[in-house]
Amino acid sequence: MNRQKTILIIEDEKDISRILRDYLTKNKFEAAIAGNGKDGLHMMELLQPDYIILDIMLPDIDGIDLCREIREKSNVPILILSARGSDTDKVLGLGFGADDYMTKPFSLSELLARINAHFRRYESMAVAQQDPDSLSLGNLVIDKKAYKVTVDGKEAALSAKEFELLYHLASHKNQVFSKTQLLDAVWGYESYGDENSVTVYIRRLREKIEADPSHPAYLKTVWGVGYKFSLD
Ligand code: CA
């Protein structure tokens, strides 16, 4: 999870690239240097870096063109370094797929703060997007890895589709789904749009997980719309 992130520095001024590399290495990153655009592209494909610091003035290729070229191959975040301080360059840089921009001379600690902020944002997004393996809701535990549901610690025997329907609803707590949306999400394109099967599955699920299936505590009907999983 916390593997070291690799940062590729594409910069021809050796003083700057070495200071950057040492500073990043000291701050728990792996850092590699490419001294021109051609090496930069090559190393990008070789190292698959997690982040690129790109100088705009390179001996062999314009940094903006290189930025565009990298962007065609990869979504890796790119921070552009430039000695030119004008706003035009700033807009131009961001328009060609760069994620951030700093003007030389820059502060190492500010650069590090920006890189760290990027990875924090990225990681919190990755966590939010990940489906949880196990959901614990009320007296239900829904274990996605084992395809197993327990009610008050006792296993409920669900079919695979029943499980998937329950997991879909429970992992989007309080969100209302129409029968069509549930068909799409759980049965996908193999289904022939028979919304009645959703009704049947919901009824079966209620019989298996609800203490009183006619007054469900979890799988609620939203009249005229569809269903939601809610503890309210
Ligand atoms: Ca340069």
CSV table of C-alpha atoms and ligand atoms in Angstrom, one decimal:
chain,number,residue,atom,x,y,z
A,1,MET,CA,0.0,0.0,0.0
A,2,ASN,CA,2.7,2.4,1.0
A,3,ARG,CA,5.2,1.5,-1.7
A,4,GLN,CA,7.6,4.2,-2.6
A,5,LYS,CA,6.4,6.5,-5.3
A,6,THR,CA,8.7,7.1,-8.2
A,7,ILE,CA,9.2,10.6,-9.5
A,8,LEU,CA,10.8,11.3,-12.8
A,9,ILE,CA,12.7,14.6,-13.2
A,10,ILE,CA,13.1,15.8,-16.8
A,11,GLU,CA,15.5,18.7,-16.5
A,12,ASP,CA,18.8,19.5,-18.3
A,13,GLU,CA,20.2,21.8,-15.7
A,14,LYS,CA,22.2,19.3,-13.6
A,15,ASP,CA,22.4,21.5,-10.5
A,16,ILE,CA,18.7,21.7,-10.3
A,17,SER,CA,18.0,18.1,-11.1
A,18,ARG,CA,20.5,16.8,-8.6
A,19,ILE,CA,19.2,19.0,-5.8
A,20,LEU,CA,15.7,17.9,-6.6
A,21,ARG,CA,16.6,14.2,-6.7
A,22,ASP,CA,18.4,14.4,-3.4
A,23,TYR,CA,15.6,16.3,-1.7
A,24,LEU,CA,12.9,13.9,-3.0
A,25,THR,CA,15.0,10.9,-2.0
A,26,LYS,CA,15.4,12.3,1.5
A,27,ASN,CA,11.7,12.7,1.6
A,28,LYS,CA,10.9,9.0,0.9
A,29,PHE,CA,10.5,9.1,-2.9
A,30,GLU,CA,12.4,7.3,-5.5
A,31,ALA,CA,13.7,9.8,-8.0
A,32,ALA,CA,15.2,9.5,-11.4
A,33,ILE,CA,16.7,12.1,-13.7
A,34,ALA,CA,16.4,12.4,-17.5
A,35,GLY,CA,18.6,15.2,-18.9
A,36,ASN,CA,16.7,15.7,-22.1
A,37,GLY,CA,13.3,15.1,-23.7
A,38,LYS,CA,14.2,12.0,-25.6
A,39,ASP,CA,15.6,10.3,-22.5
A,40,GLY,CA,12.6,11.6,-20.5
A,41,LEU,CA,10.1,9.8,-22.8
A,42,HIS,CA,12.2,6.6,-22.8
A,43,MET,CA,12.5,6.6,-19.0
A,44,MET,CA,8.8,7.4,-18.6
A,45,GLU,CA,8.0,4.2,-20.5
A,46,LEU,CA,10.6,2.2,-18.6
A,47,LEU,CA,9.9,3.4,-15.1
A,48,GLN,CA,6.2,4.1,-15.2
A,49,PRO,CA,6.7,6.9,-12.7
A,50,ASP,CA,3.9,8.1,-10.4
A,51,TYR,CA,4.8,11.7,-11.0
A,52,ILE,CA,6.8,13.8,-13.4
A,53,ILE,CA,8.6,17.1,-12.9
A,54,LEU,CA,9.1,18.5,-16.3
A,55,ASP,CA,11.3,21.5,-17.2
A,56,ILE,CA,9.9,23.5,-20.0
A,57,MET,CA,13.2,24.5,-21.5
A,58,LEU,CA,15.0,21.4,-22.7
A,59,PRO,CA,17.8,21.1,-25.2
A,60,ASP,CA,16.1,18.8,-27.7
A,61,ILE,CA,12.3,19.4,-27.4
A,62,ASP,CA,10.0,22.0,-26.1
A,63,GLY,CA,8.7,21.0,-22.7
A,64,ILE,CA,5.1,21.8,-23.8
A,65,ASP,CA,5.4,19.4,-26.7
A,66,LEU,CA,6.9,16.8,-24.5
A,67,CYS,CA,4.1,17.3,-22.0
A,68,ARG,CA,1.5,16.7,-24.8
A,69,GLU,CA,3.4,13.6,-25.9
A,70,ILE,CA,3.5,12.2,-22.4
A,71,ARG,CA,-0.2,12.9,-22.0
A,72,GLU,CA,-1.0,10.9,-25.1
A,73,LYS,CA,0.6,7.8,-23.5
A,74,SER,CA,-0.1,8.2,-19.8
A,75,ASN,CA,-2.3,9.8,-17.1
A,76,VAL,CA,0.8,10.4,-14.9
A,77,PRO,CA,0.6,13.8,-13.2
A,78,ILE,CA,2.9,16.4,-14.6
A,79,LEU,CA,4.3,19.4,-12.8
A,80,ILE,CA,5.9,21.9,-15.1
A,81,LEU,CA,9.0,23.9,-14.1
A,82,SER,CA,9.7,27.1,-16.0
A,83,ALA,CA,12.0,30.0,-15.9
A,84,ARG,CA,9.5,32.0,-17.9
A,85,GLY,CA,7.2,33.6,-15.4
A,86,SER,CA,4.4,34.9,-17.7
A,87,ASP,CA,0.8,34.0,-17.2
A,88,THR,CA,0.5,33.0,-20.9
A,89,ASP,CA,3.0,30.2,-20.3
A,90,LYS,CA,1.1,29.2,-17.2
A,91,VAL,CA,-2.2,28.8,-19.1
A,92,LEU,CA,-0.4,27.1,-22.0
A,93,GLY,CA,1.2,24.6,-19.7
A,94,LEU,CA,-2.0,23.6,-18.1
A,95,GLY,CA,-3.8,23.5,-21.4
A,96,PHE,CA,-1.5,20.8,-22.6
A,97,GLY,CA,-2.2,18.4,-19.9
A,98,ALA,CA,0.1,19.5,-17.1
A,99,ASP,CA,-1.4,19.2,-13.6
A,100,ASP,CA,0.7,21.9,-11.9
A,101,TYR,CA,3.2,24.6,-12.6
A,102,MET,CA,6.0,26.3,-10.7
A,103,THR,CA,8.3,29.1,-11.8
A,104,LYS,CA,12.0,29.0,-11.2
A,105,PRO,CA,13.5,29.8,-8.8
A,106,PHE,CA,11.1,27.7,-6.7
A,107,SER,CA,11.1,26.6,-3.1
A,108,LEU,CA,11.8,22.9,-2.6
A,109,SER,CA,9.5,22.7,0.4
A,110,GLU,CA,6.6,24.2,-1.6
A,111,LEU,CA,7.3,21.7,-4.4
A,112,LEU,CA,7.3,18.8,-1.9
A,113,ALA,CA,4.0,20.1,-0.4
A,114,ARG,CA,2.4,20.1,-3.8
A,115,ILE,CA,3.5,16.6,-4.6
A,116,ASN,CA,2.4,15.3,-1.3
A,117,ALA,CA,-1.0,17.1,-1.6
A,118,HIS,CA,-1.4,15.4,-5.0
A,119,PHE,CA,-0.8,11.9,-3.6
A,120,ARG,CA,-3.0,12.6,-0.6
A,121,ARG,CA,-5.9,13.6,-2.9
A,122,TYR,CA,-5.2,10.7,-5.2
A,123,GLU,CA,-5.2,8.2,-2.4
A,124,SER,CA,-8.3,9.4,-0.7
A,125,MET,CA,-10.0,9.2,-4.1
A,126,ALA,CA,-8.7,5.6,-4.6
A,127,VAL,CA,-10.0,4.6,-1.1
A,128,ALA,CA,-13.4,6.2,-1.8
A,129,GLN,CA,-13.8,4.4,-5.1
A,130,GLN,CA,-12.9,1.0,-3.8
A,131,ASP,CA,-15.7,-1.3,-3.0
A,132,PRO,CA,-15.4,-2.4,0.6
A,133,ASP,CA,-14.9,-6.1,1.1
A,134,SER,CA,-17.1,-6.3,4.1
A,135,LEU,CA,-20.1,-4.2,5.1
A,136,SER,CA,-21.5,-4.2,8.6
A,137,LEU,CA,-24.9,-2.7,8.8
A,138,GLY,CA,-27.3,-3.2,11.6
A,139,ASN,CA,-27.3,-6.9,12.4
A,140,LEU,CA,-26.1,-7.7,8.9
A,141,VAL,CA,-22.6,-8.5,7.8
A,142,ILE,CA,-22.1,-8.7,4.1
A,143,ASP,CA,-18.8,-10.3,3.1
A,144,LYS,CA,-18.0,-9.7,-0.5
A,145,LYS,CA,-15.0,-12.0,-0.7
A,146,ALA,CA,-16.8,-15.0,0.6
A,147,TYR,CA,-20.2,-14.1,-0.9
A,148,LYS,CA,-21.6,-14.6,2.5
A,149,VAL,CA,-24.3,-12.7,4.5
A,150,THR,CA,-24.9,-13.2,8.2
A,151,VAL,CA,-27.9,-12.0,10.2
A,152,ASP,CA,-27.1,-11.8,13.9
A,153,GLY,CA,-24.1,-14.0,13.2
A,154,LYS,CA,-26.2,-16.7,11.5
A,155,GLU,CA,-25.5,-17.3,7.8
A,156,ALA,CA,-28.3,-16.5,5.4
A,157,ALA,CA,-28.3,-18.8,2.3
A,158,LEU,CA,-28.3,-16.4,-0.7
A,159,SER,CA,-27.9,-17.2,-4.3
A,160,ALA,CA,-25.2,-15.4,-6.2
A,161,LYS,CA,-27.6,-12.9,-7.8
A,162,GLU,CA,-29.4,-12.3,-4.5
A,163,PHE,CA,-26.1,-11.6,-2.9
A,164,GLU,CA,-25.1,-9.2,-5.7
A,165,LEU,CA,-28.4,-7.4,-5.5
A,166,LEU,CA,-28.1,-7.0,-1.7
A,167,TYR,CA,-24.4,-5.9,-2.0
A,168,HIS,CA,-25.2,-3.3,-4.7
A,169,LEU,CA,-28.0,-1.8,-2.6
A,170,ALA,CA,-26.1,-2.0,0.7
A,171,SER,CA,-22.9,-0.5,-0.7
A,172,HIS,CA,-24.9,2.5,-1.9
A,173,LYS,CA,-26.8,3.0,1.4
A,174,ASN,CA,-29.8,5.4,1.1
A,175,GLN,CA,-29.4,5.7,-2.6
A,176,VAL,CA,-32.7,5.0,-4.5
A,177,PHE,CA,-32.5,2.7,-7.5
A,178,SER,CA,-35.1,2.0,-10.1
A,179,LYS,CA,-35.8,-1.6,-11.1
A,180,THR,CA,-34.2,-0.9,-14.5
A,181,GLN,CA,-31.0,0.4,-12.8
A,182,LEU,CA,-30.9,-2.6,-10.6
A,183,LEU,CA,-31.3,-4.9,-13.6
A,184,ASP,CA,-28.5,-3.2,-15.3
A,185,ALA,CA,-26.2,-3.2,-12.3
A,186,VAL,CA,-26.8,-6.8,-11.2
A,187,TRP,CA,-27.9,-8.7,-14.3
A,188,GLY,CA,-26.2,-6.5,-16.9
A,189,TYR,CA,-26.8,-7.1,-20.5
A,190,GLU,CA,-27.8,-10.7,-20.1
A,191,SER,CA,-31.1,-9.6,-18.8
A,192,TYR,CA,-34.1,-9.0,-21.0
A,193,GLY,CA,-35.4,-6.1,-19.0
A,194,ASP,CA,-37.9,-8.1,-16.9
A,195,GLU,CA,-38.4,-5.7,-14.0
A,196,ASN,CA,-40.6,-8.3,-12.3
A,197,SER,CA,-37.5,-10.4,-11.5
A,198,VAL,CA,-36.2,-7.5,-9.4
A,199,THR,CA,-39.4,-7.6,-7.4
A,200,VAL,CA,-39.2,-11.3,-7.0
A,201,TYR,CA,-35.5,-11.1,-5.8
A,202,ILE,CA,-36.3,-8.3,-3.4
A,203,ARG,CA,-39.1,-10.4,-1.9
A,204,ARG,CA,-36.8,-13.4,-1.5
A,205,LEU,CA,-34.0,-11.3,0.0
A,206,ARG,CA,-36.5,-9.8,2.5
A,207,GLU,CA,-37.6,-13.3,3.5
A,208,LYS,CA,-33.9,-14.3,4.1
A,209,ILE,CA,-32.6,-11.2,5.9
A,210,GLU,CA,-35.5,-9.3,7.4
A,211,ALA,CA,-36.9,-10.1,10.8
A,212,ASP,CA,-40.3,-9.1,9.5
A,213,PRO,CA,-40.3,-9.2,5.7
A,214,SER,CA,-43.6,-7.3,5.4
A,215,HIS,CA,-42.0,-4.4,7.5
A,216,PRO,CA,-38.5,-4.4,6.2
A,217,ALA,CA,-35.8,-2.8,8.3
A,218,TYR,CA,-33.2,-2.7,5.4
A,219,LEU,CA,-34.7,-3.2,2.0
A,220,LYS,CA,-37.2,-0.3,1.6
A,221,THR,CA,-39.6,0.2,-1.2
A,222,VAL,CA,-39.7,3.8,-2.5
A,223,TRP,CA,-43.1,4.0,-4.0
A,224,GLY,CA,-43.2,4.9,-7.7
A,225,VAL,CA,-39.4,4.8,-7.9
A,226,GLY,CA,-37.8,1.6,-6.8
A,227,TYR,CA,-35.8,0.4,-3.8
A,228,LYS,CA,-33.1,1.5,-1.4
A,229,PHE,CA,-31.1,0.0,1.4
A,230,SER,CA,-31.6,2.2,4.5
A,231,LEU,CA,-31.3,1.8,8.2
A,232,ASP,CA,-33.6,4.7,8.9
B,1,CA,CA,16.2,23.7,-18.8
